[in-house]
Amino acid sequence: MAKWLVAYASMTGNTEEIAELIVEGITASGHEADLKSVTDFNAAEVLNYEGFMIGVYTWGDGELPDEFLDFYEELDELDLHGKRAAVFGSGDTSYEQFCGAVDLTAEKLKERGAEVSPEMLKIEYSPLEQEKESCRDFGRRFVTAGAEIS
Ligand SMILES: Cc1cc2nc3c(=O)[nH]c(=O)nc-3n(C[C@H](O)[C@H](O)[C@H](O)COP(=O)(O)O)c2cc1C
């Protein structure tokens, strides 16, 4: 069976919580997903999966967090044609570039040839009770109805 990857960078746990909810959605739809921190693996591992979802919080003024930079740079070595991907993250709307790191990551994945879902999940801080289902749904739809969101 196809296996999916949900990988994230999270400093205070918000993006990690979103990633966990996405995995819940994937497994609830009968699929298998690995949940990993980007600090624990090399970007080339994404090639072992049917598709992957990357979560990242935003730092500075719409910037990538430091612990995400190795992963981001490793992507430059990869040919991601034929791979499906989606991006999500947590941010704070009081900053000018809300979830700017999510946009930067989507651009990089497209540059490397991945088929990136135009739907991105951007959550303020940690998901509110009513947003939790949207997180699960984001995962569920990515693995079950690719055509709908790509
Ligand atoms: C110094 C600093 C800079 C930040 N810059 C941004 C930003 O430019 N855009 C944004 O959306 N959020 C920004 N944030 C908010 C974080 O992305 C937000 O708190 C997020 O929930 C952290 O996610 P995490 O719990 O997964 O680490 C910033 C936070 C800090 C402390």
Short mmCIF file of C-alpha atoms and ligand atoms in Angstrom, two decimals:
data_model
loop_
_atom_site.label_atom_id
_atom_site.label_comp_id
_atom_site.label_asym_id
_atom_site.label_seq_id
_atom_site.Cartn_x
_atom_site.Cartn_y
_atom_site.Cartn_z
CA MET A 1 0.00 0.00 0.00
CA ALA A 2 1.14 3.55 -0.71
CA LYS A 3 2.79 5.21 2.23
CA TRP A 4 2.71 8.93 2.96
CA LEU A 5 5.05 11.22 4.84
CA VAL A 6 4.12 14.14 7.06
CA ALA A 7 7.24 16.08 8.09
CA TYR A 8 7.40 19.28 10.08
CA ALA A 9 9.55 21.96 11.72
CA SER A 10 8.08 23.28 14.96
CA MET A 11 9.62 25.25 17.78
CA THR A 12 6.76 25.65 20.25
CA GLY A 13 4.64 22.70 19.10
CA ASN A 14 1.90 24.38 17.02
CA THR A 15 3.00 23.04 13.64
CA GLU A 16 3.67 19.67 15.25
CA GLU A 17 0.07 19.58 16.51
CA ILE A 18 -1.25 20.36 13.01
CA ALA A 19 0.99 17.59 11.61
CA GLU A 20 -0.40 15.10 14.15
CA LEU A 21 -3.98 16.00 13.21
CA ILE A 22 -3.15 15.58 9.50
CA VAL A 23 -1.75 12.10 10.25
CA GLU A 24 -4.96 11.29 12.15
CA GLY A 25 -6.93 12.20 9.02
CA ILE A 26 -4.71 10.06 6.80
CA THR A 27 -4.89 7.00 9.05
CA ALA A 28 -8.64 7.41 9.59
CA SER A 29 -9.06 7.04 5.83
CA GLY A 30 -7.21 3.71 5.93
CA HIS A 31 -3.82 4.94 4.70
CA GLU A 32 -0.42 4.73 6.36
CA ALA A 33 1.66 7.81 7.21
CA ASP A 34 5.02 8.40 8.87
CA LEU A 35 5.29 11.51 11.06
CA LYS A 36 8.81 12.98 11.27
CA SER A 37 10.58 16.13 12.35
CA VAL A 38 12.65 17.59 9.49
CA THR A 39 15.62 17.70 11.84
CA ASP A 40 15.62 13.88 11.97
CA PHE A 41 16.00 12.98 8.31
CA ASN A 42 17.56 13.85 4.96
CA ALA A 43 15.25 15.42 2.37
CA ALA A 44 16.09 12.59 -0.08
CA GLU A 45 13.92 10.29 2.05
CA VAL A 46 10.81 11.97 0.61
CA LEU A 47 11.51 9.94 -2.55
CA ASN A 48 10.56 6.76 -0.64
CA TYR A 49 6.95 7.89 -0.32
CA GLU A 50 3.97 8.12 -2.63
CA GLY A 51 3.65 11.75 -1.61
CA PHE A 52 4.59 14.02 1.26
CA MET A 53 3.25 16.92 3.28
CA ILE A 54 5.62 19.48 4.76
CA GLY A 55 4.79 21.69 7.74
CA VAL A 56 6.81 24.74 8.73
CA TYR A 57 6.29 27.70 11.04
CA THR A 58 7.47 31.17 10.03
CA TRP A 59 10.29 33.11 11.63
CA GLY A 60 11.77 36.62 11.27
CA ASP A 61 9.84 38.64 8.67
CA GLY A 62 8.21 35.86 6.70
CA GLU A 63 11.37 33.74 6.83
CA LEU A 64 12.21 30.07 7.14
CA PRO A 65 13.23 28.88 10.60
CA ASP A 66 16.90 27.95 11.09
CA GLU A 67 16.29 24.27 11.80
CA PHE A 68 14.43 23.98 8.46
CA LEU A 69 17.32 25.34 6.34
CA ASP A 70 19.25 22.05 5.93
CA PHE A 71 16.11 20.30 4.69
CA TYR A 72 15.26 23.23 2.37
CA GLU A 73 18.77 23.26 0.88
CA GLU A 74 18.82 19.46 0.47
CA LEU A 75 15.74 19.81 -1.74
CA ASP A 76 18.00 21.46 -4.34
CA GLU A 77 19.60 18.05 -4.96
CA LEU A 78 16.31 16.32 -5.74
CA ASP A 79 14.22 15.74 -8.83
CA LEU A 80 10.65 15.68 -7.52
CA HIS A 81 8.83 15.17 -10.82
CA GLY A 82 6.02 12.68 -10.31
CA LYS A 83 5.80 13.32 -6.56
CA ARG A 84 2.73 14.87 -4.96
CA ALA A 85 3.24 17.34 -2.15
CA ALA A 86 1.30 19.72 0.07
CA VAL A 87 2.44 22.37 2.51
CA PHE A 88 1.04 23.63 5.80
CA GLY A 89 2.13 25.63 8.81
CA SER A 90 1.41 27.81 11.77
CA GLY A 91 1.93 31.56 11.90
CA ASP A 92 0.70 34.79 13.40
CA THR A 93 -1.50 37.17 11.39
CA SER A 94 -0.02 40.21 13.14
CA TYR A 95 3.08 39.74 10.95
CA GLU A 96 3.03 41.22 7.46
CA GLN A 97 3.78 37.88 5.80
CA PHE A 98 1.43 35.44 7.47
CA CYS A 99 2.92 31.95 7.11
CA GLY A 100 5.50 33.24 4.61
CA ALA A 101 7.60 30.09 5.13
CA VAL A 102 4.71 27.98 3.83
CA ASP A 103 4.71 29.96 0.57
CA LEU A 104 8.51 29.77 0.25
CA THR A 105 8.43 26.00 0.75
CA ALA A 106 5.66 25.52 -1.83
CA GLU A 107 7.68 27.55 -4.35
CA LYS A 108 10.81 25.48 -3.72
CA LEU A 109 8.94 22.18 -4.13
CA LYS A 110 7.44 23.40 -7.42
CA GLU A 111 10.87 24.49 -8.60
CA ARG A 112 12.09 20.92 -7.99
CA GLY A 113 9.24 19.52 -10.09
CA ALA A 114 6.80 18.32 -7.42
CA GLU A 115 3.09 18.48 -8.09
CA VAL A 116 2.19 20.82 -5.23
CA SER A 117 -1.38 21.13 -4.07
CA PRO A 118 -2.59 24.72 -4.57
CA GLU A 119 -4.45 24.32 -1.29
CA MET A 120 -2.21 25.26 1.63
CA LEU A 121 -3.22 24.97 5.26
CA LYS A 122 -2.27 28.05 7.27
CA ILE A 123 -3.30 28.13 10.92
CA GLU A 124 -2.92 30.95 13.43
CA TYR A 125 -0.93 29.54 16.39
CA SER A 126 -2.40 26.14 17.31
CA PRO A 127 -5.63 24.88 15.76
CA LEU A 128 -8.84 25.92 17.50
CA GLU A 129 -11.34 23.16 18.23
CA GLN A 130 -13.27 23.98 15.03
CA GLU A 131 -10.06 24.02 12.96
CA LYS A 132 -8.94 20.57 14.09
CA GLU A 133 -11.32 18.83 11.70
CA SER A 134 -10.00 20.96 8.81
CA CYS A 135 -6.51 19.70 9.62
CA ARG A 136 -7.65 16.06 9.60
CA ASP A 137 -9.58 16.73 6.41
CA PHE A 138 -6.54 18.26 4.72
CA GLY A 139 -4.67 14.98 5.26
CA ARG A 140 -7.61 12.81 4.31
CA ARG A 141 -8.22 14.64 1.04
CA PHE A 142 -4.55 14.69 0.09
CA VAL A 143 -4.29 10.90 0.17
CA THR A 144 -7.75 9.91 -1.02
CA ALA A 145 -8.81 12.50 -3.56
CA GLY A 146 -5.66 13.82 -5.18
CA ALA A 147 -7.54 14.98 -8.23
CA GLU A 148 -9.75 17.24 -6.14
CA ILE A 149 -7.01 19.36 -4.64
CA SER A 150 -4.22 19.20 -7.18
C1 LIG B 1 10.64 36.29 16.24
C2 LIG B 1 9.39 35.74 15.62
C3 LIG B 1 9.12 36.04 14.29
C4 LIG B 1 7.94 35.56 13.68
N1 LIG B 1 7.66 35.91 12.38
C5 LIG B 1 6.49 35.50 11.81
C6 LIG B 1 6.13 35.89 10.46
O1 LIG B 1 6.86 36.62 9.77
N2 LIG B 1 4.97 35.43 9.96
C7 LIG B 1 4.11 34.64 10.67
O2 LIG B 1 3.07 34.26 10.15
N3 LIG B 1 4.42 34.25 11.95
C8 LIG B 1 5.57 34.67 12.53
N4 LIG B 1 5.88 34.30 13.82
C9 LIG B 1 4.90 33.49 14.57
C10 LIG B 1 5.19 31.98 14.61
O3 LIG B 1 5.31 31.45 13.32
C11 LIG B 1 4.03 31.33 15.37
O4 LIG B 1 4.16 31.63 16.75
C12 LIG B 1 3.92 29.82 15.18
O5 LIG B 1 2.71 29.39 15.80
C13 LIG B 1 5.08 29.03 15.78
O6 LIG B 1 4.90 27.69 15.38
P1 LIG B 1 5.50 26.43 16.19
O7 LIG B 1 4.74 26.33 17.51
O8 LIG B 1 5.26 25.26 15.32
O9 LIG B 1 6.95 26.70 16.45
C14 LIG B 1 7.04 34.76 14.43
C15 LIG B 1 7.34 34.46 15.78
C16 LIG B 1 8.48 34.94 16.37
C17 LIG B 1 8.75 34.61 17.82
#
